[in-house]
Amino acid sequence: MKKAAVSQVQNTRYLPLPKKEVQYWKTSDLCRHFGIHCSLQKEGARIAEKLFRRFAVLYQLPQDYGNVASKAYLLQDIHKGVLETAKISQAGDIILTHPLKSLTEEKNRLLAATISCVNSESPLEKAVKFSMKSAGLSVEQGRSLRFLAESVVQARQQVMQQQDSGKGGKRESGRYPSDNFCQKLSEYVAIQIQEITRLSSNSKDLSKPEVIHDIRVAFRRLLSLSVIFSGYMNDRWQQECILKLKENLKILGSLRDLDIMQEKCVYFLKKSGYTIKEIPVLWKMIGETRDSRLSEVNRHCSSIAYETFLRDMESYLETGVCRPVLKKAAKVMIFQNRQVLEVSLLQCYMQLKAYDEWINGLIVPEPVLHQMRIAFKNMRYVLDFFREESGEKGEKLMESCTWFQTVIGDLHDETVLIDRMEHQLKNLKIQGAGKKELRIVKSFINFSREERMALLAVFRKRWKKFAGEGL
């Protein structure tokens, strides 16, 4: 058998074995040993791995943990007939005593923690913390653990749905539920709501720019897909959610704008040879405004209205977010992923092409460019949603969308900054800014104007090529 090292775990329930004495098991042997029928679990294991890889793309997790999700599904019931009911939350311990030959030590520990999580009666967050400690995992590994457990739970639900629909899961079309667009959309929406709830739960984290950014991204994904898939989504979602999604993006965006202003200010100072000490009034003004907006965001995210909105969105998932379309014999039509992908991509592309005539005159309206940025963002989220169906061509198109979104986004940020700084010049004088500081601020505005024109030139050059190639 293969030998490997076992590192010291900071938990008194475990005694580390010398590395030369550790014995590993083949997955098939372990399944047979504990009476698990691998062949009956293969489909669920495949779904679990697929779900985790989707999570990995969305949340920048290690892709190679996919096989941990697969094996966690296979071995989720390894404790049955071995542990008492009161001890099932320790099911993962069996993996630590019977590590798999095909996994590294790190992955064996993740596997153990995942199995403990999915068998715990505690809420997921609490189960993750307990399992992290038991298996000796780092905070970063704990982040992956949460989604590994979620993948196994969702895979279990999908398998049950397949069994309910006819002993093997095939429908009239000969396809599996994984090709059901409405089901895929509901799962995606659920993931975004869970992420927003998790990120908003700790008021201390809301002071971090990256946390605000991640919350806005989740809200933006929901809004973008709600707009693009509006023809498929039910009226309740359209009427009650879209307006509130926009409101939340606006509130969070006001804080994000100030974070960007600070970043660009520091960049300009460094590039021009100045320091923050030379713009004390401006820096204080930005900081005070940010503190005020941060308080507003904290109040908003801890308000009853905000919590109610998140709960309402979750409740919509119980009946589905899609509008049922009936065919003959009153059976619900199943929209296939590739069909929806093709229609949605064409919709995004035609929207982009419609803006083309507005950016070739004597002036280029920045609001039009901003709308193009939103259109590119929508296309990117559609491609991300249909990542498996769009293939390699979709990956390349998504890279282009990300590039355009970033460049136009930077251009928009410069526009917002210029507008704010010009309005602040009078206030700076009132607040006691000296001539040198005012001169630096005016240089900052001119610097941003030059940056904006450079970004426009870069954008137009690549846009002409993109528009000429088509989809």
Coordinates of C-alpha atoms in Angstrom, one line a residue:
M1 CA 0.0 0.0 0.0
K2 CA 1.0 3.6 -0.6
K3 CA 2.7 5.4 2.3
A4 CA 2.3 9.1 3.2
A5 CA 2.8 11.7 5.9
V6 CA 0.2 12.7 8.4
S7 CA 0.7 16.2 9.8
Q8 CA 0.1 17.1 13.5
V9 CA -3.6 18.0 14.0
Q10 CA -4.4 20.5 16.7
N11 CA -7.1 18.3 18.3
T12 CA -6.7 16.1 21.3
R13 CA -9.0 13.5 19.9
Y14 CA -6.4 12.5 17.3
L15 CA -3.0 11.0 17.7
P16 CA -0.7 11.4 14.6
L17 CA 0.7 8.2 13.2
P18 CA 4.3 8.1 12.0
K19 CA 4.3 8.7 8.2
K20 CA 5.8 5.3 7.4
E21 CA 3.0 3.5 9.1
V22 CA 0.0 5.2 7.4
Q23 CA -2.0 2.8 5.1
Y24 CA -4.2 3.9 2.3
W25 CA -7.2 2.3 0.7
K26 CA -8.5 2.1 -2.9
T27 CA -11.9 3.7 -3.2
S28 CA -13.5 0.5 -4.5
D29 CA -12.0 -1.6 -1.6
L30 CA -13.3 0.9 1.0
C31 CA -16.8 0.9 -0.5
R32 CA -16.9 -2.9 -0.5
H33 CA -15.5 -3.0 3.1
F34 CA -18.3 -0.7 4.4
G35 CA -21.1 -2.2 2.2
I36 CA -21.4 0.7 -0.2
H37 CA -22.6 0.0 -3.8
C38 CA -20.4 2.2 -6.0
S39 CA -22.4 1.5 -9.2
L40 CA -25.6 2.9 -7.6
Q41 CA -23.8 6.1 -6.5
K42 CA -21.9 7.0 -9.7
E43 CA -24.5 9.4 -11.2
G44 CA -24.8 11.3 -7.9
A45 CA -21.0 11.5 -7.6
R46 CA -20.8 12.8 -11.1
I47 CA -23.4 15.5 -10.4
A48 CA -21.6 16.5 -7.1
E49 CA -18.3 17.0 -8.9
K50 CA -20.0 19.0 -11.7
L51 CA -21.7 21.2 -9.1
F52 CA -18.5 21.9 -7.2
R53 CA -16.6 22.8 -10.4
R54 CA -19.4 25.3 -11.1
F55 CA -19.0 26.8 -7.6
A56 CA -15.2 26.8 -8.1
V57 CA -15.5 29.0 -11.2
L58 CA -18.0 31.4 -9.4
Y59 CA -16.0 31.8 -6.2
Q60 CA -12.4 31.2 -7.3
L61 CA -11.9 27.8 -5.5
P62 CA -9.4 25.1 -6.5
Q63 CA -10.9 23.2 -9.4
D64 CA -9.0 20.0 -8.5
Y65 CA -11.1 19.6 -5.4
G66 CA -13.8 18.3 -7.7
N67 CA -12.9 14.7 -7.1
V68 CA -13.3 15.3 -3.3
A69 CA -17.0 16.2 -4.0
S70 CA -17.4 13.1 -6.1
K71 CA -15.9 10.8 -3.4
A72 CA -17.8 12.6 -0.6
Y73 CA -21.0 11.7 -2.4
L74 CA -19.9 8.0 -2.8
L75 CA -18.9 7.7 0.8
Q76 CA -21.5 9.9 2.5
D77 CA -23.2 6.9 4.2
I78 CA -19.9 5.2 5.3
H79 CA -20.9 5.6 8.9
K80 CA -24.2 3.6 8.7
G81 CA -24.0 0.5 10.8
V82 CA -20.8 1.7 12.4
L83 CA -21.6 4.8 14.4
E84 CA -24.4 5.5 16.8
T85 CA -27.0 8.1 15.7
A86 CA -25.7 10.6 18.2
K87 CA -22.2 10.3 16.6
I88 CA -23.0 10.6 12.9
S89 CA -21.5 14.1 12.8
Q90 CA -18.2 12.3 13.3
A91 CA -18.7 10.2 10.1
G92 CA -15.6 11.8 8.5
D93 CA -13.4 10.3 11.2
I94 CA -13.7 7.0 9.3
I95 CA -11.9 8.7 6.4
L96 CA -9.1 9.9 8.6
T97 CA -8.7 6.3 9.8
H98 CA -9.1 4.8 6.3
P99 CA -7.6 7.5 4.0
L100 CA -7.9 7.0 0.2
K101 CA -5.0 6.1 -1.9
S102 CA -6.1 8.3 -4.8
L103 CA -6.2 11.5 -2.7
T104 CA -3.4 13.6 -1.1
E105 CA -3.4 14.1 2.6
E106 CA -5.0 17.6 2.2
K107 CA -7.8 16.1 0.1
N108 CA -8.4 13.3 2.5
R109 CA -8.9 15.8 5.3
L110 CA -11.2 17.8 3.1
L111 CA -13.1 14.6 2.3
A112 CA -13.4 13.7 6.0
A113 CA -14.7 17.2 6.8
T114 CA -17.2 17.2 4.0
I115 CA -18.7 13.9 5.0
S116 CA -19.0 15.1 8.6
C117 CA -20.7 18.3 7.4
V118 CA -23.3 16.6 5.2
N119 CA -24.2 14.2 8.1
S120 CA -24.4 16.9 10.7
E121 CA -27.8 18.1 12.1
S122 CA -26.3 21.5 12.8
P123 CA -26.7 24.5 10.4
L124 CA -24.1 24.4 7.6
E125 CA -22.0 27.3 8.9
K126 CA -21.7 25.7 12.4
A127 CA -21.0 22.3 10.9
V128 CA -18.3 23.7 8.7
K129 CA -16.5 25.3 11.7
F130 CA -16.7 22.1 13.7
S131 CA -15.5 19.9 10.8
M132 CA -12.6 22.4 10.0
K133 CA -11.3 22.0 13.6
S134 CA -11.8 18.3 13.7
A135 CA -9.9 17.7 10.4
G136 CA -7.2 20.4 10.9
L137 CA -8.2 22.6 8.0
S138 CA -7.1 26.2 7.3
V139 CA -9.6 29.1 6.9
E140 CA -9.1 29.0 3.1
Q141 CA -9.8 25.2 3.0
G142 CA -12.9 25.9 5.1
R143 CA -14.2 28.2 2.4
S144 CA -13.9 25.3 -0.1
L145 CA -15.4 22.9 2.5
R146 CA -18.6 24.9 2.6
F147 CA -19.2 24.5 -1.2
L148 CA -18.0 20.8 -1.2
A149 CA -20.8 20.1 1.4
E150 CA -23.3 22.2 -0.6
S151 CA -22.4 20.2 -3.8
V152 CA -23.1 16.9 -2.1
V153 CA -26.4 18.1 -0.6
Q154 CA -27.6 19.5 -4.0
A155 CA -26.5 16.4 -5.8
R156 CA -28.5 14.3 -3.4
Q157 CA -31.6 16.4 -4.1
Q158 CA -31.1 16.1 -7.9
V159 CA -30.8 12.3 -7.7
M160 CA -34.0 12.2 -5.7
Q161 CA -35.7 14.3 -8.3
Q162 CA -34.5 11.9 -11.1
Q163 CA -35.8 8.9 -9.2
D164 CA -39.2 10.6 -8.6
S165 CA -39.5 11.4 -12.3
G166 CA -39.1 7.7 -13.3
K167 CA -36.5 5.3 -12.0
G168 CA -33.5 6.6 -13.8
G169 CA -34.3 10.2 -14.3
K170 CA -34.9 10.3 -18.1
R171 CA -37.8 12.4 -19.3
E172 CA -39.8 12.4 -22.5
S173 CA -37.0 14.2 -24.3
G174 CA -34.5 11.5 -23.3
R175 CA -32.6 14.2 -21.4
Y176 CA -31.7 14.4 -17.7
P177 CA -32.9 17.2 -15.4
S178 CA -29.4 18.7 -15.7
D179 CA -30.6 20.0 -19.2
N180 CA -33.6 21.7 -17.6
F181 CA -33.1 25.4 -17.9
C182 CA -35.6 26.4 -15.2
Q183 CA -34.0 24.0 -12.7
K184 CA -30.6 25.3 -13.5
L185 CA -31.7 28.9 -13.1
S186 CA -33.4 28.2 -9.7
E187 CA -30.1 26.6 -8.5
Y188 CA -28.1 29.5 -9.7
V189 CA -30.3 32.1 -8.0
A190 CA -30.2 30.1 -4.8
I191 CA -26.4 30.2 -4.9
Q192 CA -26.3 34.0 -5.3
I193 CA -28.8 34.5 -2.5
Q194 CA -26.8 32.3 -0.1
E195 CA -23.6 34.2 -1.0
I196 CA -25.3 37.6 -0.4
T197 CA -26.7 36.4 3.0
R198 CA -23.3 35.0 4.1
L199 CA -21.4 38.2 3.1
S200 CA -23.9 40.6 4.6
S201 CA -24.2 38.7 8.0
N202 CA -21.0 40.2 9.5
S203 CA -21.2 44.1 9.8
K204 CA -17.4 44.2 10.4
D205 CA -16.7 42.7 7.0
L206 CA -18.7 45.4 5.3
S207 CA -15.9 48.0 5.8
K208 CA -13.7 45.9 3.4
P209 CA -13.9 47.0 -0.2
E210 CA -13.6 43.5 -1.5
V211 CA -16.7 42.3 0.5
I212 CA -18.8 45.2 -0.8
H213 CA -17.6 44.3 -4.3
D214 CA -18.5 40.6 -3.9
I215 CA -22.0 41.5 -2.6
R216 CA -22.5 43.8 -5.6
V217 CA -21.3 41.1 -8.0
A218 CA -23.9 38.6 -6.6
F219 CA -26.7 41.3 -6.9
R220 CA -25.5 42.2 -10.4
R221 CA -25.6 38.5 -11.5
L222 CA -29.2 38.3 -10.3
L223 CA -30.2 41.5 -12.0
S224 CA -28.4 40.7 -15.3
L225 CA -30.0 37.3 -15.6
S226 CA -33.4 38.6 -14.5
V227 CA -33.2 41.1 -17.4
I228 CA -31.8 38.7 -20.1
F229 CA -34.1 35.8 -19.0
S230 CA -37.1 38.1 -18.4
G231 CA -39.2 36.1 -21.0
Y232 CA -38.8 32.9 -18.9
M233 CA -39.2 34.3 -15.4
N234 CA -42.5 34.6 -13.6
D235 CA -44.3 37.9 -13.1
R236 CA -43.9 37.9 -9.3
W237 CA -40.1 37.8 -9.6
Q238 CA -40.1 40.5 -12.4
Q239 CA -42.4 42.9 -10.5
E240 CA -41.1 42.5 -6.9
C241 CA -37.4 41.7 -7.3
I242 CA -35.9 43.7 -10.1
L243 CA -36.6 47.1 -8.6
K244 CA -35.2 46.0 -5.2
L245 CA -32.1 44.5 -6.9
K246 CA -31.5 47.9 -8.5
E247 CA -32.0 49.7 -5.2
N248 CA -29.5 47.5 -3.4
L249 CA -26.9 48.0 -6.2
K250 CA -27.3 51.7 -6.0
I251 CA -26.8 51.8 -2.2
L252 CA -23.7 49.6 -2.3
G253 CA -22.4 51.3 -5.4
S254 CA -22.2 54.7 -3.6
L255 CA -19.7 53.2 -1.2
R256 CA -17.8 51.4 -4.0
D257 CA -17.4 54.7 -5.9
L258 CA -15.6 56.2 -2.9
D259 CA -13.3 53.2 -2.6
I260 CA -12.4 53.6 -6.2
M261 CA -11.8 57.3 -5.7
Q262 CA -9.3 56.6 -2.9
E263 CA -7.5 54.0 -5.1
K264 CA -7.2 56.3 -8.1
C265 CA -6.1 59.2 -5.8
V266 CA -3.3 57.1 -4.4
Y267 CA -2.3 55.9 -7.9
F268 CA -2.1 59.6 -9.2
L269 CA -0.1 60.8 -6.2
K270 CA 2.4 58.0 -6.5
K271 CA 2.8 58.5 -10.3
S272 CA 3.1 62.3 -9.9
G273 CA 5.5 62.3 -7.0
Y274 CA 3.1 63.6 -4.4
T275 CA 2.0 62.2 -1.0
I276 CA -1.3 62.1 0.9
K277 CA 0.0 64.6 3.3
E278 CA 0.0 67.2 0.5
I279 CA -3.8 66.9 0.1
P280 CA -5.1 66.8 3.7
V281 CA -8.4 68.5 3.1
L282 CA -9.4 66.3 0.1
W283 CA -8.3 63.1 1.8
K284 CA -10.2 63.9 5.0
M285 CA -13.3 64.8 2.9
I286 CA -13.2 61.5 1.1
G287 CA -12.7 59.6 4.3
E288 CA -15.6 61.3 6.1
T289 CA -17.9 60.8 3.2
R290 CA -16.9 57.1 3.0
D291 CA -17.5 56.7 6.8
S292 CA -21.0 58.2 6.4
R293 CA -21.8 55.9 3.4
L294 CA -20.5 52.9 5.3
S295 CA -22.8 53.6 8.2
E296 CA -25.7 53.8 5.7
V297 CA -24.7 50.5 4.2
N298 CA -24.4 48.9 7.6
R299 CA -27.9 50.1 8.6
H300 CA -29.3 48.9 5.3
C301 CA -27.8 45.4 5.5
S302 CA -29.0 45.0 9.1
S303 CA -32.5 46.4 8.5
I304 CA -35.6 44.3 8.7
A305 CA -36.5 45.3 5.1
Y306 CA -33.2 43.9 3.8
E307 CA -33.5 40.6 5.6
T308 CA -37.2 40.4 4.5
F309 CA -36.1 40.9 0.9
L310 CA -33.6 38.1 1.0
R311 CA -36.2 35.8 2.6
D312 CA -38.7 36.8 0.0
M313 CA -36.3 35.9 -2.8
E314 CA -35.7 32.5 -1.2
S315 CA -39.4 31.9 -0.9
Y316 CA -39.8 32.4 -4.7
L317 CA -37.5 29.4 -5.2
E318 CA -40.1 27.2 -3.5
T319 CA -42.5 27.6 -6.5
G320 CA -39.7 28.3 -9.0
V321 CA -38.6 31.5 -10.6
C322 CA -39.6 30.5 -14.1
R323 CA -43.0 31.0 -15.7
P324 CA -44.5 27.6 -16.6
V325 CA -45.3 27.2 -20.3
L326 CA -47.8 24.5 -21.2
K327 CA -47.8 22.3 -24.3
K328 CA -50.2 19.6 -25.4
A329 CA -52.0 17.6 -22.7
A330 CA -51.2 20.4 -20.2
K331 CA -47.7 19.2 -19.7
V332 CA -45.0 21.8 -18.8
M333 CA -42.5 22.5 -21.6
I334 CA -38.9 21.9 -20.7
F335 CA -36.6 24.6 -22.0
Q336 CA -33.2 23.1 -23.0
N337 CA -30.1 25.0 -22.0
R338 CA -28.6 25.3 -25.5
Q339 CA -31.8 26.8 -26.9
V340 CA -31.9 29.5 -24.2
L341 CA -28.2 30.1 -24.6
E342 CA -28.5 30.8 -28.4
V343 CA -31.5 33.1 -27.9
S344 CA -29.9 35.0 -25.0
L345 CA -26.5 35.5 -26.7
L346 CA -28.2 36.9 -29.8
Q347 CA -30.2 39.3 -27.6
C348 CA -27.0 40.6 -25.9
Y349 CA -25.2 41.0 -29.2
M350 CA -28.0 42.9 -30.9
Q351 CA -28.2 45.2 -27.9
L352 CA -24.4 45.9 -28.3
K353 CA -24.7 46.5 -32.0
A354 CA -27.6 48.9 -31.4
Y355 CA -25.2 51.2 -29.5
D356 CA -22.6 51.2 -32.3
E357 CA -24.1 54.1 -34.3
W358 CA -23.9 56.3 -31.2
I359 CA -20.1 56.2 -30.7
N360 CA -18.9 57.3 -34.1
G361 CA -19.8 61.0 -34.3
L362 CA -18.2 64.2 -33.2
I363 CA -18.9 63.3 -29.6
V364 CA -19.1 59.9 -27.7
P365 CA -21.7 60.1 -25.0
E366 CA -20.3 58.4 -21.9
P367 CA -23.7 57.2 -20.7
V368 CA -23.9 55.2 -24.0
L369 CA -20.5 53.6 -23.2
H370 CA -21.8 52.8 -19.7
Q371 CA -24.8 51.0 -21.2
M372 CA -22.5 49.1 -23.4
R373 CA -20.6 48.0 -20.3
I374 CA -23.8 46.7 -18.8
A375 CA -24.6 44.9 -22.0
F376 CA -21.1 43.3 -22.0
K377 CA -21.6 42.3 -18.4
N378 CA -24.9 40.7 -19.2
M379 CA -23.3 38.7 -22.0
R380 CA -20.5 37.6 -19.7
Y381 CA -23.0 36.4 -17.1
V382 CA -25.0 34.5 -19.7
L383 CA -21.8 32.8 -20.9
D384 CA -20.8 32.1 -17.3
F385 CA -24.2 30.6 -16.5
F386 CA -24.0 28.4 -19.6
R387 CA -20.3 27.7 -19.2
E388 CA -20.6 24.0 -19.9
E389 CA -22.8 24.4 -22.9
S390 CA -20.8 27.3 -24.6
G391 CA -17.5 25.4 -24.6
E392 CA -14.2 26.8 -25.8
K393 CA -15.7 29.4 -28.0
G394 CA -17.8 30.6 -25.1
E395 CA -14.7 30.9 -23.0
K396 CA -12.9 33.1 -25.5
L397 CA -16.0 35.3 -25.9
M398 CA -16.3 35.6 -22.2
E399 CA -12.7 36.8 -22.0
S400 CA -13.5 39.5 -24.6
C401 CA -16.6 40.5 -22.6
T402 CA -14.5 40.8 -19.4
W403 CA -11.9 42.9 -21.2
F404 CA -14.5 45.3 -22.6
Q405 CA -16.3 45.5 -19.3
T406 CA -13.1 46.3 -17.4
V407 CA -11.9 49.0 -19.9
I408 CA -15.3 50.7 -20.1
G409 CA -15.7 50.3 -16.4
D410 CA -12.4 52.1 -15.8
L411 CA -13.5 54.8 -18.2
H412 CA -16.8 55.2 -16.3
D413 CA -14.9 55.4 -13.0
E414 CA -12.8 58.2 -14.4
T415 CA -15.9 60.1 -15.5
V416 CA -17.5 59.8 -12.0
L417 CA -14.2 60.9 -10.4
I418 CA -13.9 64.0 -12.7
D419 CA -17.5 65.0 -12.0
R420 CA -17.1 64.6 -8.2
M421 CA -13.7 66.4 -8.1
E422 CA -15.0 69.4 -10.1
H423 CA -17.9 69.7 -7.7
Q424 CA -15.6 69.4 -4.7
L425 CA -13.2 72.2 -5.7
K426 CA -15.5 74.9 -4.2
N427 CA -15.9 72.9 -1.0
L428 CA -12.2 72.4 -0.8
K429 CA -11.7 76.2 -0.7
I430 CA -14.3 76.6 2.0
Q431 CA -12.8 73.8 4.1
G432 CA -9.4 75.6 4.0
A433 CA -7.4 73.9 1.2
G434 CA -4.3 75.8 0.3
K435 CA -3.2 76.9 -3.2
K436 CA -0.8 73.9 -3.5
E437 CA -3.5 71.4 -2.7
L438 CA -5.9 73.0 -5.1
R439 CA -3.2 72.9 -7.8
I440 CA -2.6 69.2 -7.1
V441 CA -6.4 68.5 -7.3
K442 CA -6.7 70.3 -10.6
S443 CA -3.7 68.2 -11.9
F444 CA -5.5 65.1 -10.7
I445 CA -8.6 66.1 -12.7
N446 CA -6.5 66.7 -15.8
F447 CA -4.7 63.4 -15.3
S448 CA -8.1 61.6 -15.1
R449 CA -9.2 63.3 -18.3
E450 CA -6.1 62.0 -20.1
E451 CA -6.6 58.5 -18.7
R452 CA -10.2 58.6 -19.9
M453 CA -9.2 59.5 -23.5
A454 CA -6.5 56.8 -23.6
L455 CA -9.1 54.3 -22.4
L456 CA -11.6 55.4 -25.1
A457 CA -8.9 55.0 -27.9
V458 CA -8.0 51.5 -26.6
F459 CA -11.7 50.5 -26.5
R460 CA -12.6 51.8 -30.0
K461 CA -9.7 49.9 -31.6
R462 CA -10.7 46.6 -30.2
W463 CA -14.5 47.3 -30.6
K464 CA -14.2 47.7 -34.3
K465 CA -12.6 44.3 -34.7
F466 CA -15.1 42.7 -32.3
A467 CA -18.1 44.3 -34.1
G468 CA -16.8 43.2 -37.5
E469 CA -16.3 39.6 -36.5
G470 CA -19.8 39.0 -35.0
L471 CA -20.7 36.0 -32.9

